[in-house]
Every structure is written in structure tokens, then in C-alpha cells.
Amino acid sequence: MANTIIHLLRHGEVHNPDKVIYGRLPGFRLSERGQQMAQIVADWLVAGGHEIDAVIASPLQRAQETAAPAALAYGVPVGADERLIEADSVFENSCVGAKPLGLLAPRWWPKLYDPFRPSWGEPYREQADRVLAAVADARAAHLGGEVLLVSHQLPIWVTRLALEGKRLWHSPLKRQCSTASITSLRYTDETLTSITYAEPAGDLAKSLSKDSWSPR
């Protein structure tokens, strides 16, 4: 009987003074606080007795930088997996997240007709399916071990909803996936036995919500 744990880690705070919805845009790095978050997560994993066999991240800079301290702590390289990348969105490179009234502009109307798919970006089902495929490959490659996968808020959240058998469309305000949080999937052989959630950098994440803004 093999017990395997796949940790889904959301990246840390991003340096984004212009409050852009950065999506898949290159060049968005962690802020100083985001770097602190990444180190706190690595320390938390070590202190908790977790034996991480592999660290694999979305190819985007903020995810790769979040993965780096944990990879260093466990003496493994940071891998990259396109399936862990941020969701595609027509709002990328805009500031409508900081100015919601901007959605009233006529140019956005054709993209807002279906919140269930959603019509403005990559379908929720496709996001969940690609992350689940990455999870399945990580489990197969490290059966009986632990793997850290670093991704982004929306792909992680819809993956959790899919595993819990819940509908994938939702209110963004109800996502339990704060910055640098960890959603852990525990398997016994092929069976998912539990999903747990932790916020190792919770204090920093709370200060982020008070004096900063993050699109995802």
C-alpha cells in the first residue's frame, strides 16, 4: 500500500505596482514579501517533517521563484510543467481587476455572456483536467513519496472543486487559495483519501490583503 502526497502551492506575492492582470505575461517576479513567503513555505515543509521528492512549477517566473527555496531545502532541481500554468484570459495586460467598472466598457461585453464556462478565458474544465494530469504523472513518478507542484490560484481552486465533485463555476470571493497557500492531496494507492489546506505564510498574506492587491 503506497501513501502519496501531492502538494499544490500557490505562488507568493508578485511585484505589480501598476496592478496589471498579468496572467501568462513574462517578467512578473516575486516581490520582497513574496520571496519571504516562499522561504516560509520551504521552512514549514521541512519543520513539518515532509520529505519532498520533487519540486515542479509552472514555467512562469513567479511560480519558479516560489519553488526555488523548497527545491534548495530538499536538494532537488526545480522542474517546469506547462500544465501548471496560469489560466488564459482576455483580461490579461489590463487593469480591470483594480477598476471593476472598467468591465462596463463595450469592448468587454462579448466576453462576459457566460460566467459558467467562462466566456472570457480558458474553460474551468480544461484547467482542472490539465492540473489533474500533472498530479497523476507526479503520483506515478513518485509513488509513496511527496511532490510539490507550484501553480496559480484559479487552476488550483478548480482542481480542488473537481476532486470534491463540486461545480466548477464559482464566486472568486469564495476561493480558499490565498497567496502561498498549500492544498495537499493525499492518496492511498489510486484512491484520494483527503484534501487539506494550509497557509504557512498566512500572516504575510493577511497583510497583503490589507495594503496591496493581487489579480490572481
Coordinates of N, CA and C in Angstrom, one line a residue:
M1 N 0.8 -1.2 0.0 CA 0.0 0.0 0.0 C 0.9 1.2 0.0
A2 N 0.7 2.1 -1.0 CA 1.5 3.3 -1.1 C 0.7 4.6 -0.7
N3 N 1.3 5.4 0.2 CA 0.7 6.7 0.5 C 1.5 7.8 -0.1
T4 N 0.8 8.5 -1.0 CA 1.5 9.6 -1.8 C 0.8 10.9 -1.5
I5 N 1.6 12.0 -1.4 CA 1.0 13.3 -1.1 C 1.5 14.2 -2.2
I6 N 0.5 14.9 -2.9 CA 0.8 15.9 -3.8 C 0.4 17.3 -3.3
H7 N 1.4 18.2 -3.1 CA 1.1 19.5 -2.5 C 0.9 20.5 -3.7
L8 N -0.2 21.2 -3.7 CA -0.4 22.2 -4.7 C -0.2 23.6 -4.0
L9 N 0.9 24.2 -4.4 CA 1.3 25.5 -3.8 C 1.0 26.7 -4.7
R10 N 0.3 27.6 -4.2 CA 0.1 28.9 -5.0 C 1.3 29.8 -4.8
H11 N 1.7 30.4 -5.9 CA 2.9 31.3 -5.8 C 2.7 32.4 -4.8
G12 N 3.8 33.0 -4.4 CA 3.8 34.2 -3.5 C 3.4 35.5 -4.1
E13 N 3.4 36.5 -3.3 CA 3.1 37.8 -3.8 C 4.0 38.3 -4.9
V14 N 3.4 38.9 -5.9 CA 4.1 39.4 -7.1 C 4.3 40.9 -7.1
H15 N 5.5 41.3 -7.6 CA 5.8 42.7 -7.7 C 4.9 43.3 -8.9
N16 N 3.9 44.1 -8.5 CA 3.0 44.5 -9.5 C 2.4 45.9 -9.2
P17 N 3.3 46.9 -9.2 CA 2.9 48.3 -8.7 C 1.8 48.9 -9.6
D18 N 1.7 48.5 -10.9 CA 0.7 49.0 -11.8 C -0.6 48.3 -11.7
K19 N -0.7 47.2 -10.9 CA -1.9 46.4 -10.7 C -2.5 45.9 -12.0
V20 N -1.6 45.3 -12.8 CA -1.9 44.7 -14.1 C -2.4 43.3 -13.8
I21 N -3.4 42.8 -14.6 CA -3.7 41.4 -14.6 C -2.7 40.7 -15.5
Y22 N -1.7 40.1 -14.8 CA -0.5 39.7 -15.6 C -0.7 38.3 -16.2
G23 N -1.6 37.5 -15.7 CA -1.9 36.2 -16.4 C -0.7 35.5 -16.8
R24 N -0.5 35.2 -18.1 CA 0.7 34.5 -18.6 C 1.8 35.4 -19.1
L25 N 1.7 36.7 -18.8 CA 2.7 37.6 -19.3 C 4.1 37.3 -18.6
P26 N 5.2 37.4 -19.4 CA 6.5 37.2 -18.8 C 7.0 38.4 -18.0
G27 N 8.0 38.1 -17.1 CA 8.6 39.2 -16.4 C 8.0 39.7 -15.1
F28 N 7.0 39.0 -14.6 CA 6.4 39.3 -13.3 C 7.1 38.5 -12.3
R29 N 7.9 39.1 -11.4 CA 8.7 38.4 -10.4 C 8.0 38.5 -9.1
L30 N 8.5 37.8 -8.1 CA 8.0 37.9 -6.7 C 8.5 39.3 -6.1
S31 N 7.6 39.8 -5.3 CA 8.0 41.0 -4.5 C 8.9 40.5 -3.4
E32 N 9.5 41.4 -2.6 CA 10.3 41.0 -1.4 C 9.4 40.2 -0.5
R33 N 8.2 40.6 -0.3 CA 7.3 39.9 0.6 C 7.0 38.5 0.0
G34 N 6.9 38.4 -1.3 CA 6.7 37.1 -2.0 C 7.8 36.2 -1.8
Q35 N 9.0 36.7 -1.8 CA 10.2 35.9 -1.6 C 10.2 35.4 -0.1
Q36 N 9.8 36.3 0.8 CA 9.7 35.8 2.2 C 8.7 34.7 2.3
M37 N 7.6 34.8 1.6 CA 6.5 33.8 1.7 C 7.1 32.4 1.2
A38 N 7.8 32.5 0.1 CA 8.4 31.3 -0.5 C 9.3 30.6 0.5
Q39 N 10.1 31.4 1.2 CA 11.0 30.8 2.2 C 10.3 30.2 3.4
I40 N 9.2 30.9 3.8 CA 8.4 30.5 4.9 C 7.8 29.1 4.6
V41 N 7.3 29.0 3.4 CA 6.7 27.7 2.9 C 7.8 26.6 3.0
A42 N 9.0 26.9 2.5 CA 10.0 25.8 2.5 C 10.4 25.4 3.9
D43 N 10.5 26.4 4.8 CA 10.8 26.1 6.2 C 9.7 25.3 6.9
W44 N 8.4 25.7 6.5 CA 7.2 25.0 7.1 C 7.2 23.5 6.6
L45 N 7.6 23.2 5.4 CA 7.6 21.8 4.9 C 8.7 21.0 5.7
V46 N 9.8 21.6 5.8 CA 10.9 20.9 6.5 C 10.6 20.7 7.9
A47 N 10.1 21.8 8.6 CA 9.7 21.6 10.0 C 8.6 20.6 10.3
G48 N 7.8 20.5 9.3 CA 6.6 19.5 9.4 C 7.0 18.1 9.1
G49 N 8.3 17.9 8.8 CA 8.7 16.5 8.5 C 8.4 16.0 7.1
H50 N 8.0 16.9 6.2 CA 7.7 16.4 4.9 C 8.9 16.1 4.1
E51 N 8.9 15.0 3.4 CA 10.1 14.5 2.6 C 9.7 14.7 1.1
I52 N 10.1 15.9 0.6 CA 9.7 16.2 -0.8 C 10.7 15.6 -1.7
D53 N 10.2 14.8 -2.7 CA 11.0 14.1 -3.6 C 11.2 14.9 -4.9
A54 N 10.3 15.8 -5.2 CA 10.4 16.6 -6.5 C 9.7 17.9 -6.3
V55 N 10.2 18.9 -6.9 CA 9.5 20.2 -7.0 C 9.4 20.6 -8.4
I56 N 8.1 20.8 -8.8 CA 7.8 21.1 -10.2 C 6.9 22.3 -10.2
A57 N 7.1 23.3 -11.1 CA 6.4 24.5 -11.1 C 5.9 24.9 -12.5
S58 N 4.9 25.8 -12.5 CA 4.5 26.5 -13.7 C 5.8 27.2 -14.3
P59 N 5.9 27.3 -15.6 CA 7.1 27.9 -16.1 C 7.1 29.4 -15.9
L60 N 6.0 30.0 -15.4 CA 6.1 31.5 -15.2 C 7.0 31.8 -14.1
Q61 N 7.6 33.0 -14.2 CA 8.7 33.4 -13.3 C 8.3 33.4 -11.8
R62 N 7.1 33.9 -11.5 CA 6.7 34.0 -10.1 C 6.5 32.6 -9.5
A63 N 6.1 31.6 -10.3 CA 6.0 30.2 -9.8 C 7.4 29.6 -9.6
Q64 N 8.2 29.8 -10.6 CA 9.6 29.2 -10.5 C 10.3 29.8 -9.3
E65 N 10.2 31.1 -9.0 CA 10.8 31.7 -7.9 C 10.2 31.2 -6.5
T66 N 8.9 31.0 -6.5 CA 8.3 30.4 -5.3 C 8.8 29.0 -5.0
A67 N 9.1 28.3 -6.1 CA 9.5 26.9 -5.9 C 11.0 26.8 -5.4
A68 N 11.8 27.8 -5.7 CA 13.2 27.7 -5.5 C 13.7 27.4 -4.1
P69 N 13.1 28.1 -3.0 CA 13.6 27.8 -1.7 C 13.3 26.4 -1.2
A70 N 12.2 25.8 -1.6 CA 11.9 24.4 -1.3 C 12.8 23.5 -2.0
A71 N 13.0 23.8 -3.3 CA 13.9 22.9 -4.0 C 15.3 22.9 -3.4
L72 N 15.8 24.1 -3.0 CA 17.1 24.2 -2.4 C 17.1 23.4 -1.1
A73 N 16.0 23.5 -0.3 CA 16.0 22.9 1.0 C 16.1 21.3 0.9
Y74 N 15.5 20.8 -0.2 CA 15.5 19.4 -0.4 C 16.5 18.9 -1.4
G75 N 17.3 19.8 -1.9 CA 18.4 19.4 -2.8 C 18.0 18.8 -4.1
V76 N 16.9 19.3 -4.6 CA 16.4 18.9 -5.9 C 16.2 20.0 -6.9
P77 N 16.2 19.8 -8.2 CA 16.1 20.9 -9.1 C 14.6 21.4 -9.2
V78 N 14.4 22.5 -9.7 CA 13.0 23.0 -9.9 C 12.6 22.6 -11.4
G79 N 11.7 21.7 -11.5 CA 11.2 21.3 -12.8 C 10.1 22.3 -13.3
A80 N 9.8 22.2 -14.6 CA 8.7 23.0 -15.2 C 7.7 22.2 -15.9
D81 N 6.5 22.5 -15.7 CA 5.4 21.8 -16.3 C 4.3 22.8 -16.8
E82 N 4.2 22.9 -18.1 CA 3.2 23.8 -18.8 C 1.8 23.6 -18.3
R83 N 1.5 22.4 -17.8 CA 0.1 22.1 -17.4 C -0.2 22.8 -16.1
L84 N 0.8 23.4 -15.4 CA 0.5 24.1 -14.1 C 0.4 25.6 -14.3
I85 N 0.4 26.0 -15.6 CA 0.5 27.5 -15.9 C -0.8 28.2 -15.5
E86 N -0.8 29.5 -15.4 CA -2.0 30.3 -15.1 C -3.0 30.1 -16.2
A87 N -4.3 30.4 -15.9 CA -5.4 30.3 -16.8 C -5.2 31.4 -17.8
D88 N -5.6 31.1 -19.1 CA -5.6 32.1 -20.1 C -6.8 33.0 -19.9
S89 N -6.7 34.3 -20.2 CA -7.8 35.3 -20.0 C -7.7 36.4 -21.0
V90 N -8.8 36.9 -21.5 CA -8.8 38.1 -22.4 C -8.5 39.4 -21.6
F91 N -8.6 39.3 -20.2 CA -8.3 40.5 -19.4 C -6.8 40.6 -19.1
E92 N -6.0 39.7 -19.6 CA -4.5 39.8 -19.4 C -4.0 41.1 -20.0
N93 N -3.1 41.7 -19.2 CA -2.5 43.0 -19.6 C -3.4 44.2 -19.4
S94 N -4.5 44.0 -18.7 CA -5.4 45.1 -18.4 C -5.4 45.4 -16.9
C95 N -6.2 46.4 -16.5 CA -6.3 46.7 -15.1 C -7.7 46.7 -14.6
V96 N -8.5 45.9 -15.2 CA -9.9 45.8 -14.9 C -10.2 45.2 -13.5
G97 N -9.2 44.4 -13.0 CA -9.4 43.9 -11.7 C -9.3 44.9 -10.6
A98 N -8.5 46.0 -10.8 CA -8.3 47.0 -9.9 C -9.4 48.1 -10.1
K99 N -10.0 48.1 -11.3 CA -11.1 49.1 -11.6 C -12.2 48.3 -12.2
P100 N -13.0 47.6 -11.4 CA -14.1 46.7 -11.9 C -15.1 47.5 -12.8
L101 N -15.3 48.8 -12.6 CA -16.2 49.5 -13.5 C -15.7 49.5 -15.0
G102 N -14.5 49.2 -15.1 CA -13.9 49.1 -16.5 C -14.6 48.0 -17.3
L103 N -15.2 47.1 -16.6 CA -15.9 46.0 -17.3 C -17.2 46.5 -18.0
L104 N -17.6 47.7 -17.7 CA -18.8 48.3 -18.4 C -18.4 48.8 -19.8
A105 N -17.1 48.8 -20.1 CA -16.7 49.3 -21.4 C -17.3 48.3 -22.5
P106 N -17.9 48.8 -23.6 CA -18.5 47.9 -24.6 C -17.5 46.9 -25.1
R107 N -16.3 47.1 -25.2 CA -15.3 46.1 -25.8 C -15.3 44.8 -25.0
W108 N -15.7 44.8 -23.7 CA -15.7 43.6 -22.9 C -17.0 42.8 -23.0
W109 N -18.1 43.5 -23.4 CA -19.4 42.8 -23.3 C -19.4 41.5 -24.0
P110 N -18.8 41.3 -25.2 CA -18.9 40.0 -25.9 C -18.2 38.9 -25.1
K111 N -17.4 39.2 -24.2 CA -16.7 38.2 -23.4 C -17.3 37.9 -22.1
L112 N -18.4 38.5 -21.7 CA -19.0 38.4 -20.4 C -20.3 37.6 -20.4
Y113 N -20.7 37.0 -21.5 CA -22.0 36.4 -21.6 C -22.2 35.1 -20.9
D114 N -21.1 34.4 -20.6 CA -21.2 33.1 -20.0 C -20.2 32.9 -18.8
P115 N -20.7 33.2 -17.6 CA -19.8 33.0 -16.4 C -19.5 31.6 -16.0
F116 N -20.3 30.7 -16.6 CA -20.2 29.3 -16.2 C -19.0 28.5 -16.9
R117 N -18.6 29.0 -18.1 CA -17.6 28.3 -18.9 C -16.2 28.6 -18.4
P118 N -15.6 29.8 -18.2 CA -16.2 31.1 -18.5 C -15.9 31.6 -19.9
S119 N -16.7 32.6 -20.4 CA -16.5 33.0 -21.8 C -15.3 33.9 -22.0
W120 N -14.7 34.4 -20.9 CA -13.6 35.4 -21.0 C -12.2 34.7 -21.0
G121 N -12.2 33.4 -20.9 CA -10.9 32.7 -20.8 C -11.0 31.2 -20.9
E122 N -9.9 30.6 -20.5 CA -9.8 29.1 -20.6 C -10.9 28.5 -19.8
P123 N -11.6 27.5 -20.3 CA -12.7 26.9 -19.6 C -12.2 26.2 -18.3
Y124 N -13.0 26.3 -17.2 CA -12.7 25.8 -16.0 C -12.3 24.3 -16.1
R125 N -13.1 23.6 -16.9 CA -12.9 22.1 -17.0 C -11.5 21.8 -17.6
E126 N -11.1 22.6 -18.6 CA -9.8 22.4 -19.2 C -8.7 22.7 -18.2
Q127 N -8.8 23.7 -17.4 CA -7.8 24.0 -16.3 C -7.7 22.8 -15.4
A128 N -8.9 22.3 -14.9 CA -8.8 21.2 -13.9 C -8.2 20.0 -14.5
D129 N -8.6 19.7 -15.8 CA -8.1 18.5 -16.4 C -6.6 18.5 -16.6
R130 N -6.0 19.7 -17.0 CA -4.5 19.7 -17.2 C -3.8 19.6 -15.8
V131 N -4.3 20.2 -14.8 CA -3.6 20.1 -13.5 C -3.8 18.7 -13.0
L132 N -4.9 18.1 -13.1 CA -5.1 16.7 -12.7 C -4.2 15.8 -13.4
A133 N -3.9 16.0 -14.7 CA -3.0 15.2 -15.4 C -1.6 15.4 -14.9
A134 N -1.2 16.6 -14.5 CA 0.1 16.8 -13.9 C 0.2 16.1 -12.5
V135 N -0.9 16.1 -11.8 CA -0.9 15.4 -10.5 C -0.8 13.9 -10.7
A136 N -1.5 13.4 -11.7 CA -1.4 11.9 -11.9 C 0.0 11.5 -12.3
D137 N 0.7 12.3 -13.1 CA 2.0 12.0 -13.5 C 3.0 12.1 -12.4
A138 N 2.8 13.1 -11.5 CA 3.6 13.2 -10.3 C 3.5 12.0 -9.4
R139 N 2.2 11.6 -9.2 CA 2.0 10.5 -8.3 C 2.6 9.2 -8.9
A140 N 2.5 9.0 -10.2 CA 3.1 7.8 -10.8 C 4.6 7.8 -10.7
A141 N 5.2 8.9 -10.8 CA 6.6 9.0 -10.8 C 7.2 8.9 -9.4
H142 N 6.4 9.3 -8.4 CA 6.9 9.3 -7.0 C 5.9 8.6 -6.1
L143 N 5.6 7.4 -6.4 CA 4.6 6.6 -5.7 C 5.2 6.4 -4.3
G144 N 4.4 6.7 -3.3 CA 4.8 6.6 -1.9 C 5.6 7.8 -1.3
G145 N 5.8 8.8 -2.2 CA 6.5 10.0 -1.7 C 5.7 11.2 -1.7
E146 N 6.3 12.4 -1.7 CA 5.7 13.7 -1.7 C 6.2 14.5 -2.8
V147 N 5.4 15.2 -3.5 CA 5.8 16.1 -4.6 C 5.1 17.5 -4.4
L148 N 5.9 18.5 -4.6 CA 5.4 19.9 -4.5 C 5.2 20.4 -5.9
L149 N 4.0 20.8 -6.2 CA 3.6 21.4 -7.5 C 3.2 22.8 -7.3
V150 N 3.9 23.8 -8.0 CA 3.6 25.2 -7.8 C 2.8 25.7 -8.9
S151 N 1.7 26.3 -8.6 CA 0.8 26.7 -9.7 C 0.2 28.1 -9.3
H152 N -1.1 28.3 -9.7 CA -1.7 29.6 -9.6 C -3.1 29.4 -9.0
Q153 N -3.7 30.5 -8.5 CA -4.9 30.4 -7.7 C -6.1 29.7 -8.4
L154 N -6.4 30.2 -9.6 CA -7.6 29.6 -10.3 C -7.4 28.1 -10.7
P155 N -6.3 27.8 -11.3 CA -6.1 26.3 -11.7 C -6.2 25.4 -10.4
I156 N -5.6 25.9 -9.3 CA -5.6 25.1 -8.1 C -7.0 24.9 -7.6
W157 N -7.7 26.0 -7.5 CA -9.1 26.0 -7.0 C -10.0 25.2 -7.7
V158 N -10.0 25.3 -9.1 CA -11.0 24.5 -9.9 C -10.6 23.0 -9.8
T159 N -9.3 22.7 -9.6 CA -8.8 21.3 -9.5 C -9.4 20.8 -8.2
R160 N -9.4 21.5 -7.1 CA -9.9 21.1 -5.8 C -11.4 20.9 -6.0
L161 N -12.1 21.8 -6.6 CA -13.6 21.6 -6.8 C -13.9 20.4 -7.6
A162 N -13.1 20.1 -8.6 CA -13.3 18.9 -9.4 C -13.1 17.6 -8.6
L163 N -12.1 17.6 -7.8 CA -11.8 16.4 -6.9 C -12.9 16.2 -5.9
E164 N -13.5 17.3 -5.4 CA -14.6 17.2 -4.4 C -15.9 17.0 -5.1
G165 N -16.0 16.9 -6.4 CA -17.2 16.6 -7.1 C -18.2 17.8 -7.1
K166 N -17.6 19.0 -7.0 CA -18.5 20.2 -7.0 C -18.5 20.9 -8.3
R167 N -19.4 21.8 -8.5 CA -19.5 22.5 -9.8 C -18.2 23.4 -9.9
L168 N -17.8 23.7 -11.1 CA -16.5 24.4 -11.3 C -16.8 25.9 -11.3
W169 N -17.9 26.4 -11.7 CA -18.2 27.8 -11.7 C -18.4 28.2 -10.3
H170 N -18.0 29.5 -9.9 CA -18.0 29.9 -8.5 C -17.8 31.4 -8.4
S171 N -17.9 31.9 -7.2 CA -17.6 33.3 -7.0 C -16.1 33.3 -6.6
P172 N -15.3 34.2 -7.3 CA -13.9 34.4 -6.9 C -13.7 34.7 -5.4
L173 N -14.7 35.3 -4.8 CA -14.6 35.7 -3.4 C -14.6 34.5 -2.5
K174 N -15.0 33.4 -3.0 CA -15.2 32.2 -2.1 C -14.0 31.2 -2.3
R175 N -13.0 31.6 -3.1 CA -11.9 30.7 -3.2 C -11.0 30.5 -2.0
Q176 N -10.8 29.3 -1.5 CA -9.9 29.1 -0.4 C -8.5 28.7 -1.0
C177 N -7.8 29.8 -1.4 CA -6.5 29.6 -2.0 C -5.7 30.9 -2.0
S178 N -5.3 31.3 -0.8 CA -4.6 32.5 -0.6 C -3.2 32.4 -1.1
T179 N -2.5 33.6 -1.2 CA -1.2 33.6 -1.6 C -0.3 32.7 -0.8
A180 N 0.5 31.9 -1.5 CA 1.5 31.0 -0.9 C 0.8 29.9 0.0
S181 N -0.4 29.6 -0.3 CA -1.1 28.6 0.4 C -0.8 27.2 -0.2
I182 N -1.1 26.2 0.6 CA -0.8 24.8 0.1 C -2.1 24.0 0.3
T183 N -2.5 23.4 -0.8 CA -3.6 22.4 -0.9 C -3.0 21.0 -1.1
S184 N -3.1 20.2 -0.1 CA -2.5 18.9 -0.1 C -3.4 17.8 -0.4
L185 N -3.1 17.0 -1.4 CA -3.9 15.8 -1.9 C -3.2 14.5 -1.4
R186 N -3.9 13.8 -0.6 CA -3.3 12.6 0.0 C -4.0 11.3 -0.7
Y187 N -3.2 10.4 -1.2 CA -3.7 9.3 -1.9 C -3.2 8.0 -1.2
T188 N -4.0 7.0 -1.1 CA -3.6 5.6 -0.8 C -3.8 4.8 -2.0
D189 N -2.6 4.4 -2.6 CA -2.6 3.8 -3.9 C -3.3 4.8 -4.9
E190 N -4.4 4.4 -5.5 CA -5.0 5.2 -6.5 C -6.2 6.0 -5.9
T191 N -6.4 5.9 -4.7 CA -7.6 6.5 -4.1 C -7.3 7.8 -3.3
L192 N -7.9 8.9 -3.7 CA -7.8 10.1 -2.9 C -8.5 10.0 -1.6
T193 N -7.7 10.1 -0.5 CA -8.3 9.9 0.8 C -8.6 11.2 1.6
S194 N -7.9 12.3 1.3 CA -8.1 13.6 1.9 C -7.6 14.7 1.2
I195 N -8.2 15.9 1.4 CA -7.7 17.1 0.9 C -7.6 18.1 2.1
T196 N -6.4 18.6 2.3 CA -6.2 19.5 3.4 C -5.6 20.9 2.9
Y197 N -5.8 21.9 3.6 CA -5.4 23.2 3.2 C -4.6 23.9 4.3
A198 N -3.6 24.6 4.0 CA -2.7 25.3 5.0 C -2.2 26.6 4.4
E199 N -2.0 27.5 5.3 CA -1.5 28.9 5.0 C -0.2 29.1 5.8
P200 N 0.9 28.5 5.4 CA 2.1 28.7 6.2 C 2.6 30.2 6.3
A201 N 2.3 31.0 5.2 CA 2.6 32.4 5.3 C 1.4 33.2 5.5
G202 N 0.5 32.7 6.3 CA -0.8 33.4 6.5 C -0.7 34.8 7.0
D203 N 0.2 35.1 7.9 CA 0.4 36.4 8.5 C 0.7 37.4 7.4
L204 N 1.7 37.0 6.5 CA 2.1 37.9 5.4 C 0.9 38.0 4.4
A205 N 0.2 37.0 4.2 CA -0.9 37.0 3.2 C -2.0 38.0 3.7
K206 N -2.2 38.0 5.0 CA -3.2 38.9 5.6 C -2.8 40.4 5.4
S207 N -1.5 40.6 5.6 CA -1.0 42.0 5.5 C -1.1 42.4 4.0
L208 N -0.9 41.4 3.1 CA -1.1 41.7 1.7 C -2.5 42.1 1.3
S209 N -3.5 41.5 1.9 CA -4.9 41.8 1.6 C -5.2 43.2 2.2
K210 N -4.5 43.7 3.1 CA -4.8 45.0 3.7 C -4.2 46.1 2.9
D211 N -3.0 45.9 2.4 CA -2.3 47.1 1.8 C -1.9 46.9 0.4
S212 N -2.3 45.8 -0.2 CA -1.9 45.5 -1.6 C -3.1 45.0 -2.4
W213 N -2.8 44.5 -3.6 CA -3.8 44.0 -4.5 C -3.1 43.0 -5.4
S214 N -3.8 41.9 -5.6 CA -3.3 40.8 -6.5 C -4.4 40.3 -7.3
P215 N -4.2 40.2 -8.7 CA -5.3 39.7 -9.5 C -5.5 38.3 -9.4
R216 N -4.5 37.5 -9.1 CA -4.6 36.0 -9.1 C -3.6 35.4 -8.2

